[in-house]
Amino acid sequence: MKEVLIINLTRMGDLIQTTPTIISLKEQYPDVRITLLVNTAFKEICEYLPHVDRYFHIDKRVVLKMIENNGFIDAYRMVRNVLNRVNDTVYDRVINFTHSRSSAIVTSMIRAKDVRGISIDNKGFTMKRHPWIRYVFNVIPSRYVNPFHLCDMHFKSATRNIPSKKGLHLIVKEEKRKWAEELLRKNGLREGQSLIAFQLGASAEDKRWPVESFARLADILHRKWGSLILLTGSRGEVGFGEEFCRKSNAKTINMMGKTDLTELAALLERADLLVSNDTGPLHVATAVGTKAIDISLASVHFRETGPYGEGHYVISADIPCYPCAFESNCEYLTCKKKITPEAVFNVCELALGKTDRLEPSLFRELQVYRSGFDRDGLMTYRPIIKRKLSLNELFMHLYRYTWQVVLDRKEPTEEADFGDYMDRALSDYEENRDLDETLSEYIEAFSRLQGLVNTLLSVIGVMKRAAQRKEADLEFINKLWENIKPVDKEIEKLGCLYPMIRPIVVMLGYEKESFESSELEDIIKEAEVAYRYALWQAVEIGKMLARLKSSSTHNLTAVGS
């Protein structure tokens, strides 16, 4: 592997979250040249991402404005001019981390031997190239049981290598460190005084913890610890800073709208802790090694985009409607009201080692998670407060193990350590005997799924043998293919009836959409692979559910024996 291009035309935080992929590739292929194609608005950050050899940029804002004014030809020429420079070599691998049709078109215009991510085929159809990329799209309808962080989904689509240097990474120049120290000193930071950074803004109003709550938290930090508060944010968020300063009595350095990326990184590196909504500066802080507390609200799901690194914390409402569905337009945002400044302060104490416990009265409808890397090398968020295991949590762990076998295309055999993994995962929860009846229903449902998939595999086996004959009977094979459709419909119905089966059903659909060959034998082989993995997953989950149900303690924790 000599040449790799990564396309990421989204925001600052998304670019920082490509660093695990970059490091993984560099560890696996030390001589590889890594090129980035990014949005012009965030090109500055490329200078501070480790192991990036060069980058190109497209001004999305200008291109979109041209299109809005019917300047399609001008927009095409502008993009083509950039891509002419990008295409100065043939890439061994192109990886598209921008999951839009426009980026798929751009990807299809790159000279490449291997493509990962969405692209356009020679008939104009969108293709999701790589099992892990297909899984990214599966997250949206199945996020209630998604166990994987977006960083992990991305680097898994790029390479199987688990990076030894884990977490996010951002380079901070020494001159910027000196600048930050001088600025903080001039603004009153004393030796030994704690510096707590706040990120008040977010990409949408519903994802933003109220400024008043941040102000109350600041007053607690100032009163109890004598902390100095540092406000970070963009020019568009300056109003939040002004509101904060009116409502808080804490000593504050307001840097909102006053820093570039390099200055923001240097200031956050100097902070003891960042308390933040889920937005770009959260990822900057984790990338420079500063502990962070993520206040996860509304449709934000921390398992997908939370702080990626060891020892960070997430606080979220422990209520049935969290996270909101996308485009839910919730009128109540109960999650915001549940998360109090007193509860967040208690998490601050935990994060900085000033306590080893959470006050139960503050967290009756809240949950706190600690981030870390599990034995599989992927990000996990372990609950701090031990509560009854929910059905969603149970299946999240069942899928965390089985999806890795399926998406990595490992040999689909029974894995001896599945039980060991479930033992460790479920030890974070209390017994829940209320799940017993539901487990019985799902054992039966997975058995039905196995039967349906076995039927399909039998038909595919006959098709495979027929296609291998010297003169394949295409009419016969076509009739067999028609027999698959009603069984597929039954599988789809099963996914509608049983939400915990739906992820497998949706993934099967994406697999079938992604068959690339036009050769009959190859299409049959691709279908066989997709159904065999679905069968393996259904069998293994069904067996594990049966073990859970028959556990002598009925507490859903003793499953490995």
Coordinates of N, CA and C in Angstrom, one line a residue, residues 378-503:
L378 N -11.9 -1.5 20.7 CA -12.8 -0.5 20.3 C -13.4 0.2 21.5
M379 N -13.9 1.4 21.2 CA -14.5 2.3 22.3 C -15.7 1.6 22.9
T380 N -15.7 1.8 24.2 CA -16.9 1.4 25.0 C -17.2 2.4 26.0
Y381 N -18.5 2.4 26.4 CA -18.9 3.3 27.5 C -19.6 2.5 28.6
R382 N -19.0 2.4 29.7 CA -19.5 1.5 30.8 C -20.3 2.3 31.8
P383 N -21.5 1.9 32.1 CA -22.3 2.6 33.1 C -21.7 2.6 34.4
I384 N -21.7 3.8 35.1 CA -21.2 3.9 36.4 C -22.2 3.5 37.5
I385 N -23.5 3.8 37.2 CA -24.6 3.4 38.1 C -25.2 2.1 37.7
K386 N -25.1 1.1 38.6 CA -25.6 -0.2 38.3 C -27.1 -0.3 38.3
R387 N -27.7 -0.6 37.2 CA -29.2 -0.6 37.1 C -29.6 -1.9 36.4
K388 N -30.9 -2.1 36.4 CA -31.5 -3.3 35.7 C -31.1 -3.3 34.2
L389 N -30.7 -4.5 33.8 CA -30.4 -4.6 32.3 C -31.7 -4.4 31.5
S390 N -31.6 -3.6 30.5 CA -32.8 -3.4 29.6 C -32.6 -4.3 28.4
L391 N -33.6 -4.5 27.6 CA -33.6 -5.3 26.4 C -32.6 -4.7 25.4
N392 N -32.7 -3.4 25.3 CA -31.8 -2.7 24.3 C -30.3 -2.9 24.7
E393 N -30.0 -2.8 26.0 CA -28.6 -3.0 26.4 C -28.2 -4.4 26.2
L394 N -29.0 -5.4 26.5 CA -28.7 -6.8 26.2 C -28.3 -7.0 24.7
F395 N -29.2 -6.5 23.8 CA -28.9 -6.8 22.4 C -27.8 -5.9 21.9
M396 N -27.5 -4.8 22.5 CA -26.4 -4.0 22.1 C -25.1 -4.8 22.3
H397 N -25.0 -5.5 23.4 CA -23.8 -6.3 23.7 C -23.8 -7.6 22.8
L398 N -25.0 -8.2 22.6 CA -25.0 -9.3 21.7 C -24.5 -8.9 20.3
Y399 N -24.9 -7.8 19.9 CA -24.5 -7.3 18.5 C -23.1 -6.8 18.5
R400 N -22.6 -6.3 19.6 CA -21.2 -5.8 19.6 C -20.3 -7.0 19.3
Y401 N -20.5 -8.1 19.8 CA -19.7 -9.3 19.6 C -19.9 -9.8 18.2
T402 N -21.2 -10.1 17.8 CA -21.5 -10.8 16.6 C -21.2 -9.9 15.3
W403 N -21.5 -8.6 15.4 CA -21.2 -7.8 14.2 C -19.8 -7.8 13.8
Q404 N -18.9 -7.9 14.8 CA -17.5 -7.9 14.4 C -17.0 -9.1 13.6
V405 N -17.6 -10.2 13.9 CA -17.4 -11.4 13.1 C -17.9 -11.2 11.7
V406 N -19.2 -10.7 11.6 CA -19.8 -10.6 10.3 C -19.1 -9.5 9.5
L407 N -18.9 -8.3 10.0 CA -18.4 -7.2 9.3 C -16.9 -7.3 8.9
D408 N -16.2 -8.0 9.8 CA -14.8 -8.3 9.5 C -14.6 -9.5 8.6
R409 N -15.7 -10.1 8.2 CA -15.7 -11.3 7.4 C -14.8 -12.4 7.9
K410 N -14.9 -12.6 9.3 CA -14.1 -13.7 9.9 C -14.8 -15.0 9.6
E411 N -14.1 -16.1 9.8 CA -14.7 -17.4 9.6 C -15.9 -17.5 10.5
P412 N -17.1 -17.7 9.9 CA -18.3 -17.8 10.7 C -18.5 -19.1 11.5
T413 N -17.8 -19.2 12.5 CA -17.9 -20.4 13.4 C -18.2 -19.9 14.8
E414 N -18.6 -20.9 15.6 CA -18.9 -20.5 17.0 C -17.6 -20.0 17.7
E415 N -17.7 -18.9 18.3 CA -16.5 -18.2 19.0 C -16.6 -18.6 20.5
A416 N -15.5 -19.2 21.0 CA -15.5 -19.7 22.4 C -15.6 -18.6 23.4
D417 N -15.1 -17.3 23.0 CA -15.1 -16.3 24.0 C -16.4 -15.4 24.0
F418 N -17.4 -15.8 23.3 CA -18.7 -15.0 23.3 C -19.2 -15.0 24.7
G419 N -19.3 -16.2 25.3 CA -19.8 -16.2 26.7 C -18.9 -15.4 27.7
D420 N -17.6 -15.4 27.5 CA -16.7 -14.6 28.4 C -17.0 -13.1 28.2
Y421 N -17.2 -12.7 26.9 CA -17.5 -11.3 26.7 C -18.8 -10.9 27.3
M422 N -19.8 -11.8 27.2 CA -21.1 -11.4 27.8 C -21.1 -11.4 29.3
D423 N -20.3 -12.3 29.9 CA -20.1 -12.2 31.3 C -19.6 -10.9 31.8
R424 N -18.5 -10.4 31.1 CA -17.9 -9.1 31.5 C -18.9 -8.0 31.2
A425 N -19.6 -8.0 30.1 CA -20.4 -6.9 29.7 C -21.6 -6.8 30.7
L426 N -22.2 -7.9 31.0 CA -23.4 -7.9 31.8 C -23.2 -7.7 33.3
S427 N -21.9 -7.8 33.7 CA -21.6 -7.6 35.1 C -21.8 -6.1 35.5
D428 N -22.0 -5.2 34.6 CA -22.2 -3.8 34.9 C -23.7 -3.5 35.2
Y429 N -24.5 -4.6 35.2 CA -26.0 -4.4 35.3 C -26.5 -5.3 36.5
E430 N -27.7 -4.9 37.0 CA -28.4 -5.7 38.0 C -29.3 -6.7 37.3
E431 N -29.7 -7.7 38.0 CA -30.6 -8.7 37.4 C -31.9 -8.1 37.0
N432 N -32.5 -8.7 36.0 CA -33.8 -8.2 35.5 C -34.6 -9.4 35.1
R433 N -35.4 -9.9 36.1 CA -36.2 -11.1 35.8 C -37.4 -10.8 34.9
D434 N -37.7 -9.5 34.7 CA -38.8 -9.1 33.9 C -38.6 -9.4 32.4
L435 N -37.3 -9.7 32.1 CA -37.0 -10.0 30.7 C -37.2 -11.4 30.3
D436 N -37.6 -12.2 31.3 CA -37.7 -13.7 31.0 C -38.6 -14.0 29.9
E437 N -39.8 -13.4 29.9 CA -40.8 -13.8 28.9 C -40.4 -13.2 27.5
T438 N -39.8 -12.1 27.5 CA -39.3 -11.5 26.3 C -38.2 -12.3 25.7
L439 N -37.4 -12.9 26.5 CA -36.3 -13.7 26.0 C -36.9 -15.0 25.3
S440 N -37.9 -15.5 25.9 CA -38.6 -16.7 25.3 C -39.1 -16.3 23.9
E441 N -39.7 -15.2 23.8 CA -40.3 -14.7 22.5 C -39.1 -14.6 21.4
Y442 N -38.0 -14.0 21.9 CA -36.9 -13.8 20.9 C -36.2 -15.1 20.6
I443 N -36.1 -16.0 21.5 CA -35.5 -17.3 21.2 C -36.3 -18.0 20.0
E444 N -37.6 -17.9 20.1 CA -38.5 -18.4 19.1 C -38.4 -17.6 17.8
A445 N -38.3 -16.3 17.9 CA -38.1 -15.5 16.7 C -36.8 -15.7 16.0
F446 N -35.7 -15.9 16.7 CA -34.5 -16.1 16.1 C -34.4 -17.5 15.5
S447 N -35.2 -18.5 16.1 CA -35.3 -19.8 15.5 C -36.0 -19.7 14.2
R448 N -37.1 -18.9 14.1 CA -37.8 -18.7 12.8 C -36.9 -18.1 11.8
L449 N -36.1 -17.1 12.2 CA -35.2 -16.5 11.3 C -34.2 -17.5 10.7
Q450 N -33.7 -18.4 11.6 CA -32.7 -19.4 11.1 C -33.4 -20.3 10.1
G451 N -34.6 -20.7 10.3 CA -35.3 -21.5 9.4 C -35.5 -20.9 8.0
L452 N -35.9 -19.6 8.0 CA -36.1 -18.9 6.8 C -34.8 -18.7 6.0
V453 N -33.7 -18.4 6.7 CA -32.4 -18.2 6.0 C -31.9 -19.5 5.5
N454 N -32.1 -20.6 6.3 CA -31.7 -22.0 5.8 C -32.4 -22.3 4.5
T455 N -33.7 -22.0 4.4 CA -34.5 -22.2 3.2 C -33.8 -21.5 2.0
L456 N -33.5 -20.2 2.3 CA -32.9 -19.4 1.2 C -31.5 -20.0 0.8
L457 N -30.7 -20.5 1.7 CA -29.4 -21.0 1.4 C -29.6 -22.3 0.6
S458 N -30.6 -23.1 0.9 CA -30.9 -24.3 0.1 C -31.2 -24.0 -1.3
V459 N -32.0 -23.0 -1.5 CA -32.3 -22.5 -2.9 C -31.1 -22.0 -3.6
I460 N -30.3 -21.2 -2.9 CA -29.1 -20.6 -3.5 C -28.1 -21.7 -3.8
G461 N -28.0 -22.8 -3.0 CA -27.2 -23.9 -3.3 C -27.5 -24.6 -4.6
V462 N -28.8 -24.7 -4.9 CA -29.3 -25.3 -6.2 C -28.9 -24.4 -7.3
M463 N -29.1 -23.0 -7.1 CA -28.8 -22.1 -8.1 C -27.3 -22.1 -8.4
K464 N -26.5 -22.2 -7.4 CA -25.0 -22.2 -7.5 C -24.6 -23.4 -8.4
R465 N -25.1 -24.6 -8.1 CA -24.8 -25.8 -8.9 C -25.2 -25.6 -10.3
A466 N -26.4 -25.1 -10.5 CA -26.9 -24.9 -11.9 C -26.1 -23.9 -12.7
A467 N -25.6 -22.8 -12.0 CA -24.8 -21.8 -12.7 C -23.4 -22.3 -13.1
Q468 N -23.0 -23.4 -12.4 CA -21.6 -23.9 -12.6 C -21.6 -24.9 -13.8
R469 N -22.8 -25.2 -14.3 CA -22.8 -26.1 -15.4 C -22.3 -25.4 -16.7
K470 N -21.8 -26.2 -17.6 CA -21.2 -25.6 -18.9 C -22.2 -24.7 -19.6
E471 N -23.5 -25.2 -19.6 CA -24.5 -24.4 -20.2 C -25.6 -24.2 -19.2
A472 N -25.5 -23.1 -18.5 CA -26.4 -22.9 -17.4 C -27.8 -22.6 -17.9
D473 N -28.8 -23.2 -17.3 CA -30.2 -23.0 -17.6 C -30.7 -21.7 -16.9
L474 N -30.6 -20.6 -17.7 CA -30.9 -19.3 -17.1 C -32.4 -19.2 -16.7
E475 N -33.3 -19.8 -17.5 CA -34.7 -19.8 -17.1 C -34.9 -20.5 -15.8
F476 N -34.3 -21.6 -15.6 CA -34.4 -22.4 -14.4 C -33.9 -21.6 -13.2
I477 N -32.7 -21.0 -13.4 CA -32.1 -20.2 -12.3 C -33.0 -18.9 -12.0
N478 N -33.6 -18.3 -13.0 CA -34.4 -17.2 -12.8 C -35.7 -17.5 -11.9
K479 N -36.2 -18.7 -12.2 CA -37.4 -19.2 -11.5 C -37.0 -19.4 -10.0
L480 N -35.8 -20.0 -9.8 CA -35.3 -20.2 -8.4 C -35.2 -18.9 -7.7
W481 N -34.6 -17.9 -8.4 CA -34.4 -16.5 -7.8 C -35.8 -15.9 -7.4
E482 N -36.8 -16.2 -8.3 CA -38.1 -15.7 -7.9 C -38.6 -16.3 -6.7
N483 N -38.2 -17.6 -6.4 CA -38.7 -18.3 -5.2 C -38.1 -17.7 -3.9
I484 N -37.0 -16.9 -4.1 CA -36.3 -16.3 -2.9 C -37.1 -15.1 -2.4
K485 N -37.8 -14.4 -3.3 CA -38.5 -13.2 -2.9 C -39.5 -13.3 -1.8
P486 N -40.4 -14.3 -1.9 CA -41.4 -14.5 -0.8 C -40.8 -14.8 0.5
V487 N -39.7 -15.5 0.5 CA -39.0 -15.9 1.8 C -38.3 -14.6 2.3
D488 N -37.8 -13.8 1.4 CA -37.2 -12.5 1.9 C -38.3 -11.6 2.5
K489 N -39.5 -11.7 1.9 CA -40.6 -10.9 2.5 C -40.9 -11.4 3.9
E490 N -40.9 -12.7 4.1 CA -41.2 -13.2 5.5 C -40.1 -12.8 6.5
I491 N -38.8 -12.7 6.0 CA -37.8 -12.2 6.9 C -38.0 -10.7 7.2
E492 N -38.4 -9.9 6.2 CA -38.7 -8.5 6.5 C -39.8 -8.4 7.5
K493 N -40.9 -9.2 7.4 CA -42.0 -9.2 8.3 C -41.5 -9.5 9.7
L494 N -40.6 -10.4 9.8 CA -40.0 -10.8 11.1 C -39.3 -9.6 11.8
G495 N -38.6 -8.9 10.9 CA -37.9 -7.7 11.4 C -38.8 -6.6 11.9
C496 N -40.0 -6.5 11.2 CA -41.0 -5.5 11.7 C -41.6 -5.9 13.0
L497 N -41.9 -7.2 13.2 CA -42.5 -7.7 14.4 C -41.6 -7.7 15.6
Y498 N -40.3 -7.9 15.3 CA -39.3 -8.0 16.4 C -38.2 -7.0 16.2
P499 N -38.2 -5.8 16.9 CA -37.2 -4.8 16.6 C -35.8 -5.2 16.8
M500 N -35.6 -6.2 17.7 CA -34.2 -6.6 17.9 C -33.6 -7.5 16.8
I501 N -34.5 -8.0 15.9 CA -34.0 -8.7 14.8 C -33.8 -7.8 13.6
R502 N -34.4 -6.6 13.7 CA -34.4 -5.7 12.5 C -33.0 -5.3 12.1
P503 N -32.0 -5.1 12.9 CA -30.6 -4.8 12.4 C -30.1 -5.8 11.4

